[in-house]
């Protein structure tokens, strides 16, 4: 491409056609001039003459956006020089950070996303893509497409599973109702089905019997008490707060996620970081729980990391 300084007195329709304007042309009032016949107080225009192998920013940006778009994401529209990528379903956002960096390393290219592993809803903006110069070489766009092959931004759908719960029998009736209501609100958002909550005594045998009954009903017990069923403890305690008492075990082929019942009522905790990943089909073990320490100080300012369980409420809030 090459830059052209076009004086007004020499400008003709044929001369300007197909060229890219490098700046706004404003009228005497300082407004962008759009209509025919406007009085334009300019002496020269700065334009780009596209040459063979050059792509306009809009066309290049369209290809850039398409190249990073993966399963569960679509290119929704173009505005302000940016292409918007949105989720086509409710699920867990997955960003291939290495692939994203391999795209953004090319000068003139910019793709920016939400953070990896955020729960997102259908229609939510998850990324934007743009080409920063007014025109860019087609060879650069081709290199980006090769680097992004397969997509860098996807949304993994939540699995519609049945979930079983075992809670302490010592809870008061009001506490039981509040606990079950809060848990149901969360599971409903994920599209799962919560079986009636079972309340067991403090003995390991009582908890084991209730969990066995839940499994017979088809539950995937991702929330429950520690049992004597031969479950293998993956991690007891998480490097995050609130929710540091969370534990994760595996019972045969099923995950068992546990936490104090008081952590379920209203405030988002570590539980709300781990549950979406389990329901999106991710394998969670000690290493994944240990990694929660980075960003594990769960203040209200980090609410964006949690699911929007209730319309009109802050993300992660129940009441």
mmCIF file of C-alpha atoms in Angstrom:
data_model
loop_
_atom_site.group_PDB
_atom_site.id
_atom_site.type_symbol
_atom_site.label_atom_id
_atom_site.label_comp_id
_atom_site.label_asym_id
_atom_site.label_seq_id
_atom_site.Cartn_x
_atom_site.Cartn_y
_atom_site.Cartn_z
ATOM 1 C CA UNK A 1 0.000 0.000 0.000
ATOM 2 C CA UNK A 2 1.068 3.608 -0.350
ATOM 3 C CA UNK A 3 -0.007 6.884 1.220
ATOM 4 C CA UNK A 4 -1.499 9.616 -0.933
ATOM 5 C CA UNK A 5 -1.927 13.300 -0.044
ATOM 6 C CA UNK A 6 -4.825 14.493 -2.210
ATOM 7 C CA UNK A 7 -5.407 18.230 -2.592
ATOM 8 C CA UNK A 8 -9.016 19.329 -2.824
ATOM 9 C CA UNK A 9 -8.549 21.249 -6.045
ATOM 10 C CA UNK A 10 -7.311 18.132 -7.806
ATOM 11 C CA UNK A 11 -9.860 15.679 -6.395
ATOM 12 C CA UNK A 12 -12.227 13.919 -8.812
ATOM 13 C CA UNK A 13 -14.673 11.043 -8.392
ATOM 14 C CA UNK A 14 -12.514 8.755 -10.505
ATOM 15 C CA UNK A 15 -9.424 9.653 -8.539
ATOM 16 C CA UNK A 16 -10.975 9.012 -5.100
ATOM 17 C CA UNK A 17 -12.922 5.840 -5.956
ATOM 18 C CA UNK A 18 -11.631 2.723 -4.219
ATOM 19 C CA UNK A 19 -9.227 4.579 -1.931
ATOM 20 C CA UNK A 20 -9.316 4.486 1.896
ATOM 21 C CA UNK A 21 -9.780 7.723 3.824
ATOM 22 C CA UNK A 22 -7.228 8.060 6.618
ATOM 23 C CA UNK A 23 -9.037 10.672 8.724
ATOM 24 C CA UNK A 24 -12.406 12.299 9.271
ATOM 25 C CA UNK A 25 -13.415 15.169 6.988
ATOM 26 C CA UNK A 26 -15.271 17.741 9.055
ATOM 27 C CA UNK A 27 -17.402 20.758 8.229
ATOM 28 C CA UNK A 28 -17.062 24.259 9.624
ATOM 29 C CA UNK A 29 -18.931 23.236 12.801
ATOM 30 C CA UNK A 30 -16.514 20.412 13.458
ATOM 31 C CA UNK A 31 -18.990 17.645 12.552
ATOM 32 C CA UNK A 32 -18.144 14.790 10.217
ATOM 33 C CA UNK A 33 -19.373 15.775 6.744
ATOM 34 C CA UNK A 34 -21.519 13.081 5.140
ATOM 35 C CA UNK A 35 -23.999 14.663 2.710
ATOM 36 C CA UNK A 36 -23.483 16.102 -0.767
ATOM 37 C CA UNK A 37 -22.908 19.808 -0.977
ATOM 38 C CA UNK A 38 -21.497 20.223 2.559
ATOM 39 C CA UNK A 39 -18.947 23.009 2.922
ATOM 40 C CA UNK A 40 -15.720 21.210 3.751
ATOM 41 C CA UNK A 41 -12.889 23.336 5.164
ATOM 42 C CA UNK A 42 -10.052 21.047 4.137
ATOM 43 C CA UNK A 43 -7.140 21.608 1.868
ATOM 44 C CA UNK A 44 -5.964 18.024 1.393
ATOM 45 C CA UNK A 45 -7.079 14.477 2.090
ATOM 46 C CA UNK A 46 -4.802 11.703 3.297
ATOM 47 C CA UNK A 47 -5.654 8.420 1.614
ATOM 48 C CA UNK A 48 -4.330 4.907 1.198
ATOM 49 C CA UNK A 49 -4.100 3.384 -2.229
ATOM 50 C CA UNK A 50 -4.549 -0.377 -1.808
ATOM 51 C CA UNK A 51 -2.114 -2.420 -3.843
ATOM 52 C CA UNK A 52 -2.097 -6.069 -4.831
ATOM 53 C CA UNK A 53 -1.827 -8.136 -1.643
ATOM 54 C CA UNK A 54 -3.476 -5.526 0.608
ATOM 55 C CA UNK A 55 -6.741 -6.061 2.489
ATOM 56 C CA UNK A 56 -9.051 -3.421 3.923
ATOM 57 C CA UNK A 57 -9.342 -3.566 7.733
ATOM 58 C CA UNK A 58 -12.998 -4.670 7.639
ATOM 59 C CA UNK A 59 -12.383 -7.554 5.243
ATOM 60 C CA UNK A 60 -9.216 -8.617 7.064
ATOM 61 C CA UNK A 61 -10.966 -8.349 10.424
ATOM 62 C CA UNK A 62 -13.798 -10.566 9.183
ATOM 63 C CA UNK A 63 -11.309 -13.289 8.310
ATOM 64 C CA UNK A 64 -9.457 -12.792 11.593
ATOM 65 C CA UNK A 65 -12.657 -13.182 13.621
ATOM 66 C CA UNK A 66 -13.698 -16.272 11.684
ATOM 67 C CA UNK A 67 -10.291 -17.879 12.202
ATOM 68 C CA UNK A 68 -10.404 -17.726 16.015
ATOM 69 C CA UNK A 69 -14.064 -18.748 16.284
ATOM 70 C CA UNK A 70 -14.537 -22.309 17.525
ATOM 71 C CA UNK A 71 -17.383 -24.579 18.593
ATOM 72 C CA UNK A 72 -20.136 -22.830 20.544
ATOM 73 C CA UNK A 73 -19.144 -19.354 19.306
ATOM 74 C CA UNK A 74 -20.247 -17.248 16.336
ATOM 75 C CA UNK A 75 -19.203 -13.977 14.711
ATOM 76 C CA UNK A 76 -22.145 -11.751 15.442
ATOM 77 C CA UNK A 77 -21.469 -8.380 13.875
ATOM 78 C CA UNK A 78 -19.162 -5.495 12.984
ATOM 79 C CA UNK A 79 -19.167 -2.114 14.702
ATOM 80 C CA UNK A 80 -16.595 0.533 15.481
ATOM 81 C CA UNK A 81 -13.898 -1.345 13.609
ATOM 82 C CA UNK A 82 -14.379 -4.497 15.704
ATOM 83 C CA UNK A 83 -15.946 -7.876 15.015
ATOM 84 C CA UNK A 84 -17.908 -9.285 17.961
ATOM 85 C CA UNK A 85 -17.867 -12.979 18.912
ATOM 86 C CA UNK A 86 -20.744 -14.290 21.024
ATOM 87 C CA UNK A 87 -21.650 -17.581 22.681
ATOM 88 C CA UNK A 88 -24.229 -19.654 20.820
ATOM 89 C CA UNK A 89 -25.112 -21.597 23.990
ATOM 90 C CA UNK A 90 -24.851 -21.531 27.747
ATOM 91 C CA UNK A 91 -21.595 -23.145 28.782
ATOM 92 C CA UNK A 92 -18.000 -22.807 29.918
ATOM 93 C CA UNK A 93 -15.798 -20.448 27.922
ATOM 94 C CA UNK A 94 -12.526 -22.039 26.859
ATOM 95 C CA UNK A 95 -9.741 -19.865 25.508
ATOM 96 C CA UNK A 96 -6.688 -21.527 23.997
ATOM 97 C CA UNK A 97 -4.245 -19.008 25.442
ATOM 98 C CA UNK A 98 -1.223 -20.269 23.494
ATOM 99 C CA UNK A 99 -3.112 -20.196 20.201
ATOM 100 C CA UNK A 100 -4.482 -16.746 21.014
ATOM 101 C CA UNK A 101 -0.953 -15.469 21.643
ATOM 102 C CA UNK A 102 0.220 -17.016 18.352
ATOM 103 C CA UNK A 103 -2.465 -14.939 16.612
ATOM 104 C CA UNK A 104 -1.796 -11.684 18.454
ATOM 105 C CA UNK A 105 1.959 -11.853 17.902
ATOM 106 C CA UNK A 106 1.348 -10.596 14.346
ATOM 107 C CA UNK A 107 1.575 -6.829 14.124
ATOM 108 C CA UNK A 108 -1.688 -5.129 13.302
ATOM 109 C CA UNK A 109 -3.808 -7.978 14.681
ATOM 110 C CA UNK A 110 -5.812 -7.816 17.932
ATOM 111 C CA UNK A 111 -8.095 -10.470 19.430
ATOM 112 C CA UNK A 112 -9.197 -9.931 23.040
ATOM 113 C CA UNK A 113 -11.378 -12.243 25.118
ATOM 114 C CA UNK A 114 -12.969 -12.816 28.479
ATOM 115 C CA UNK A 115 -10.874 -14.902 30.857
ATOM 116 C CA UNK A 116 -10.649 -18.632 30.274
ATOM 117 C CA UNK A 117 -13.147 -20.907 32.065
ATOM 118 C CA UNK A 118 -15.827 -18.319 32.729
ATOM 119 C CA UNK A 119 -19.446 -19.556 32.662
ATOM 120 C CA UNK A 120 -21.230 -17.627 29.915
ATOM 121 C CA UNK A 121 -24.790 -17.424 28.640
ATOM 122 C CA UNK A 122 -26.106 -17.633 25.111
ATOM 123 C CA UNK A 123 -25.644 -14.342 23.278
ATOM 124 C CA UNK A 124 -22.964 -13.095 25.665
ATOM 125 C CA UNK A 125 -19.965 -11.368 24.093
ATOM 126 C CA UNK A 126 -16.913 -13.545 24.715
ATOM 127 C CA UNK A 127 -14.336 -11.884 22.446
ATOM 128 C CA UNK A 128 -13.705 -9.168 19.891
ATOM 129 C CA UNK A 129 -11.354 -9.070 16.927
ATOM 130 C CA UNK A 130 -9.965 -6.206 14.905
ATOM 131 C CA UNK A 131 -7.220 -5.235 12.529
ATOM 132 C CA UNK A 132 -5.677 -2.057 13.899
ATOM 133 C CA UNK A 133 -4.278 -0.441 10.713
ATOM 134 C CA UNK A 134 -6.612 0.688 7.947
ATOM 135 C CA UNK A 135 -5.193 -1.985 5.687
ATOM 136 C CA UNK A 136 -2.990 -5.014 6.190
ATOM 137 C CA UNK A 137 -1.099 -7.471 4.042
ATOM 138 C CA UNK A 138 -2.975 -10.578 2.921
ATOM 139 C CA UNK A 139 0.069 -12.655 3.839
ATOM 140 C CA UNK A 140 -0.305 -11.595 7.472
ATOM 141 C CA UNK A 141 -3.962 -12.586 7.499
ATOM 142 C CA UNK A 142 -3.084 -15.951 5.983
ATOM 143 C CA UNK A 143 -0.442 -16.539 8.665
ATOM 144 C CA UNK A 144 -2.997 -15.690 11.352
ATOM 145 C CA UNK A 145 -5.516 -18.117 9.879
ATOM 146 C CA UNK A 146 -2.917 -20.863 9.975
ATOM 147 C CA UNK A 147 -1.969 -20.059 13.589
ATOM 148 C CA UNK A 148 -5.625 -20.070 14.678
ATOM 149 C CA UNK A 149 -6.609 -23.208 12.793
ATOM 150 C CA UNK A 150 -9.300 -24.995 14.799
ATOM 151 C CA UNK A 151 -10.318 -21.855 16.671
ATOM 152 C CA UNK A 152 -8.962 -20.225 19.808
ATOM 153 C CA UNK A 153 -12.294 -19.427 21.494
ATOM 154 C CA UNK A 154 -14.934 -22.083 22.220
ATOM 155 C CA UNK A 155 -17.851 -22.616 24.596
ATOM 156 C CA UNK A 156 -18.268 -26.112 26.046
ATOM 157 C CA UNK A 157 -21.907 -26.942 26.739
ATOM 158 C CA UNK A 158 -22.986 -28.007 30.219
ATOM 159 C CA UNK A 159 -24.168 -31.609 30.436
ATOM 160 C CA UNK A 160 -27.823 -32.111 31.474
ATOM 161 C CA UNK A 161 -27.092 -34.514 34.339
ATOM 162 C CA UNK A 162 -29.046 -35.579 37.423
ATOM 163 C CA UNK A 163 -27.355 -34.532 40.650
ATOM 164 C CA UNK A 164 -27.731 -36.027 44.098
ATOM 165 C CA UNK A 165 -27.099 -34.326 47.419
ATOM 166 C CA UNK A 166 -26.501 -35.568 50.941
ATOM 167 C CA UNK A 167 -26.628 -32.969 53.717
ATOM 168 C CA UNK A 168 -26.472 -33.096 57.496
ATOM 169 C CA UNK A 169 -29.618 -34.180 59.293
ATOM 170 C CA UNK A 170 -28.924 -31.625 62.048
ATOM 171 C CA UNK A 171 -30.002 -28.682 59.877
ATOM 172 C CA UNK A 172 -33.127 -26.881 61.080
ATOM 173 C CA UNK A 173 -36.178 -27.013 58.772
ATOM 174 C CA UNK A 174 -35.683 -23.395 57.612
ATOM 175 C CA UNK A 175 -32.015 -24.063 56.948
ATOM 176 C CA UNK A 176 -32.901 -27.185 54.988
ATOM 177 C CA UNK A 177 -35.379 -25.293 52.829
ATOM 178 C CA UNK A 178 -32.939 -22.470 52.196
ATOM 179 C CA UNK A 179 -30.127 -24.887 51.392
ATOM 180 C CA UNK A 180 -32.216 -26.872 48.919
ATOM 181 C CA UNK A 181 -33.615 -23.728 47.267
ATOM 182 C CA UNK A 182 -30.150 -22.255 46.746
ATOM 183 C CA UNK A 183 -28.765 -25.479 45.336
ATOM 184 C CA UNK A 184 -31.739 -25.954 43.030
ATOM 185 C CA UNK A 185 -31.348 -22.416 41.678
ATOM 186 C CA UNK A 186 -27.766 -23.203 40.757
ATOM 187 C CA UNK A 187 -28.415 -26.614 39.213
ATOM 188 C CA UNK A 188 -31.399 -25.290 37.219
ATOM 189 C CA UNK A 189 -29.168 -22.639 35.630
ATOM 190 C CA UNK A 190 -26.830 -25.343 34.372
ATOM 191 C CA UNK A 191 -29.737 -27.300 32.886
ATOM 192 C CA UNK A 192 -29.301 -30.178 35.319
ATOM 193 C CA UNK A 193 -31.869 -31.981 37.451
ATOM 194 C CA UNK A 194 -31.571 -31.958 41.235
ATOM 195 C CA UNK A 195 -32.936 -35.048 42.956
ATOM 196 C CA UNK A 196 -34.633 -34.527 46.342
ATOM 197 C CA UNK A 197 -31.979 -33.668 48.919
ATOM 198 C CA UNK A 198 -31.286 -36.493 51.344
ATOM 199 C CA UNK A 199 -30.475 -35.678 54.946
ATOM 200 C CA UNK A 200 -28.307 -38.163 56.787
ATOM 201 C CA UNK A 201 -26.999 -38.571 60.308
ATOM 202 C CA UNK A 202 -23.417 -37.934 61.270
ATOM 203 C CA UNK A 203 -22.261 -41.538 60.939
ATOM 204 C CA UNK A 204 -20.270 -42.552 57.863
ATOM 205 C CA UNK A 205 -22.608 -45.499 57.364
ATOM 206 C CA UNK A 206 -25.660 -43.251 57.173
ATOM 207 C CA UNK A 207 -23.975 -41.030 54.557
ATOM 208 C CA UNK A 208 -22.859 -44.065 52.548
ATOM 209 C CA UNK A 209 -26.373 -45.525 52.530
ATOM 210 C CA UNK A 210 -27.887 -42.259 51.292
ATOM 211 C CA UNK A 211 -25.315 -41.907 48.515
ATOM 212 C CA UNK A 212 -25.898 -45.471 47.397
ATOM 213 C CA UNK A 213 -29.619 -44.745 47.215
ATOM 214 C CA UNK A 214 -28.965 -41.608 45.167
ATOM 215 C CA UNK A 215 -26.868 -43.512 42.668
ATOM 216 C CA UNK A 216 -29.649 -46.070 42.302
ATOM 217 C CA UNK A 217 -31.904 -43.157 41.290
ATOM 218 C CA UNK A 218 -29.496 -42.165 38.515
ATOM 219 C CA UNK A 219 -27.701 -39.357 40.285
ATOM 220 C CA UNK A 220 -24.311 -38.043 39.363
ATOM 221 C CA UNK A 221 -23.395 -37.047 42.942
ATOM 222 C CA UNK A 222 -21.178 -34.055 42.378
ATOM 223 C CA UNK A 223 -22.194 -32.701 45.778
ATOM 224 C CA UNK A 224 -22.215 -34.893 48.856
ATOM 225 C CA UNK A 225 -20.752 -36.056 52.154
ATOM 226 C CA UNK A 226 -17.519 -37.939 52.584
ATOM 227 C CA UNK A 227 -18.337 -41.646 52.488
ATOM 228 C CA UNK A 228 -16.999 -45.068 53.310
ATOM 229 C CA UNK A 229 -17.784 -46.364 49.846
ATOM 230 C CA UNK A 230 -14.158 -46.596 48.797
ATOM 231 C CA UNK A 231 -14.097 -43.111 47.295
ATOM 232 C CA UNK A 232 -10.582 -41.846 46.565
ATOM 233 C CA UNK A 233 -9.878 -38.409 47.996
ATOM 234 C CA UNK A 234 -8.419 -36.139 45.308
ATOM 235 C CA UNK A 235 -8.084 -33.017 47.411
ATOM 236 C CA UNK A 236 -9.222 -31.972 50.893
ATOM 237 C CA UNK A 237 -9.119 -28.200 51.186
ATOM 238 C CA UNK A 238 -8.748 -25.603 48.429
ATOM 239 C CA UNK A 239 -6.343 -22.630 48.214
ATOM 240 C CA UNK A 240 -9.178 -20.130 47.870
ATOM 241 C CA UNK A 241 -11.525 -18.118 50.082
ATOM 242 C CA UNK A 242 -14.413 -18.300 50.616
ATOM 243 C CA UNK A 243 -14.661 -22.046 50.056
ATOM 244 C CA UNK A 244 -11.345 -23.287 51.446
ATOM 245 C CA UNK A 245 -13.043 -26.301 53.089
ATOM 246 C CA UNK A 246 -14.135 -27.733 49.751
ATOM 247 C CA UNK A 247 -13.114 -31.322 49.054
ATOM 248 C CA UNK A 248 -13.095 -33.415 45.903
ATOM 249 C CA UNK A 249 -13.199 -37.213 45.819
ATOM 250 C CA UNK A 250 -13.881 -39.827 43.171
ATOM 251 C CA UNK A 251 -16.304 -42.664 43.765
ATOM 252 C CA UNK A 252 -15.867 -45.262 41.045
ATOM 253 C CA UNK A 253 -16.502 -43.207 37.868
ATOM 254 C CA UNK A 254 -18.226 -40.271 39.583
ATOM 255 C CA UNK A 255 -16.889 -37.052 41.142
ATOM 256 C CA UNK A 256 -17.974 -36.214 44.704
ATOM 257 C CA UNK A 257 -17.749 -32.547 45.629
ATOM 258 C CA UNK A 258 -18.251 -31.463 49.218
ATOM 259 C CA UNK A 259 -18.360 -28.275 51.242
ATOM 260 C CA UNK A 260 -19.997 -26.857 54.394
ATOM 261 C CA UNK A 261 -23.723 -26.239 53.889
ATOM 262 C CA UNK A 262 -23.312 -22.634 55.085
ATOM 263 C CA UNK A 263 -21.338 -21.901 51.941
ATOM 264 C CA UNK A 264 -24.335 -22.628 49.706
ATOM 265 C CA UNK A 265 -26.802 -19.982 50.777
ATOM 266 C CA UNK A 266 -25.953 -16.674 49.124
ATOM 267 C CA UNK A 267 -22.270 -16.020 48.431
ATOM 268 C CA UNK A 268 -20.384 -17.508 45.510
ATOM 269 C CA UNK A 269 -17.490 -19.685 46.670
ATOM 270 C CA UNK A 270 -14.887 -22.101 45.331
ATOM 271 C CA UNK A 271 -17.768 -24.518 44.751
ATOM 272 C CA UNK A 272 -19.056 -22.160 42.041
ATOM 273 C CA UNK A 273 -15.697 -22.276 40.271
ATOM 274 C CA UNK A 274 -15.378 -26.058 40.304
ATOM 275 C CA UNK A 275 -18.980 -27.119 39.570
ATOM 276 C CA UNK A 276 -19.179 -25.495 36.092
ATOM 277 C CA UNK A 277 -15.997 -27.253 35.045
ATOM 278 C CA UNK A 278 -17.295 -30.627 36.181
ATOM 279 C CA UNK A 279 -20.599 -30.081 34.377
ATOM 280 C CA UNK A 280 -18.748 -29.073 31.201
ATOM 281 C CA UNK A 281 -17.025 -32.458 31.232
ATOM 282 C CA UNK A 282 -13.594 -31.425 32.494
ATOM 283 C CA UNK A 283 -11.503 -33.827 34.566
ATOM 284 C CA UNK A 284 -10.768 -32.181 37.921
ATOM 285 C CA UNK A 285 -8.189 -33.535 40.353
ATOM 286 C CA UNK A 286 -5.615 -32.257 42.847
ATOM 287 C CA UNK A 287 -3.614 -30.272 40.285
ATOM 288 C CA UNK A 288 -6.688 -28.360 39.075
ATOM 289 C CA UNK A 289 -7.777 -27.551 42.649
ATOM 290 C CA UNK A 290 -4.236 -26.440 43.523
ATOM 291 C CA UNK A 291 -4.258 -24.042 40.543
ATOM 292 C CA UNK A 292 -7.235 -22.185 42.057
ATOM 293 C CA UNK A 293 -4.798 -20.349 44.309
ATOM 294 C CA UNK A 294 -4.091 -17.926 41.461
ATOM 295 C CA UNK A 295 -7.137 -15.667 41.723
ATOM 296 C CA UNK A 296 -8.355 -17.540 44.800
ATOM 297 C CA UNK A 297 -9.108 -14.377 46.767
ATOM 298 C CA UNK A 298 -12.773 -14.302 45.776
ATOM 299 C CA UNK A 299 -13.904 -10.735 46.390
ATOM 300 C CA UNK A 300 -17.065 -9.151 45.011
ATOM 301 C CA UNK A 301 -14.943 -7.544 42.304
ATOM 302 C CA UNK A 302 -14.357 -11.037 40.882
ATOM 303 C CA UNK A 303 -18.056 -11.792 40.439
ATOM 304 C CA UNK A 304 -17.571 -11.996 36.660
ATOM 305 C CA UNK A 305 -16.042 -15.456 37.196
ATOM 306 C CA UNK A 306 -19.305 -16.907 38.475
ATOM 307 C CA UNK A 307 -22.541 -17.956 36.756
ATOM 308 C CA UNK A 308 -25.421 -15.437 36.683
ATOM 309 C CA UNK A 309 -27.747 -17.722 38.614
ATOM 310 C CA UNK A 310 -30.547 -15.185 38.961
ATOM 311 C CA UNK A 311 -31.767 -12.523 36.540
ATOM 312 C CA UNK A 312 -31.227 -9.027 37.884
ATOM 313 C CA UNK A 313 -28.710 -10.112 40.532
ATOM 314 C CA UNK A 314 -24.935 -9.877 40.520
ATOM 315 C CA UNK A 315 -23.221 -12.895 39.020
ATOM 316 C CA UNK A 316 -22.962 -15.654 41.611
ATOM 317 C CA UNK A 317 -25.521 -14.131 43.978
ATOM 318 C CA UNK A 318 -28.664 -15.930 45.090
ATOM 319 C CA UNK A 319 -30.205 -13.310 47.369
#
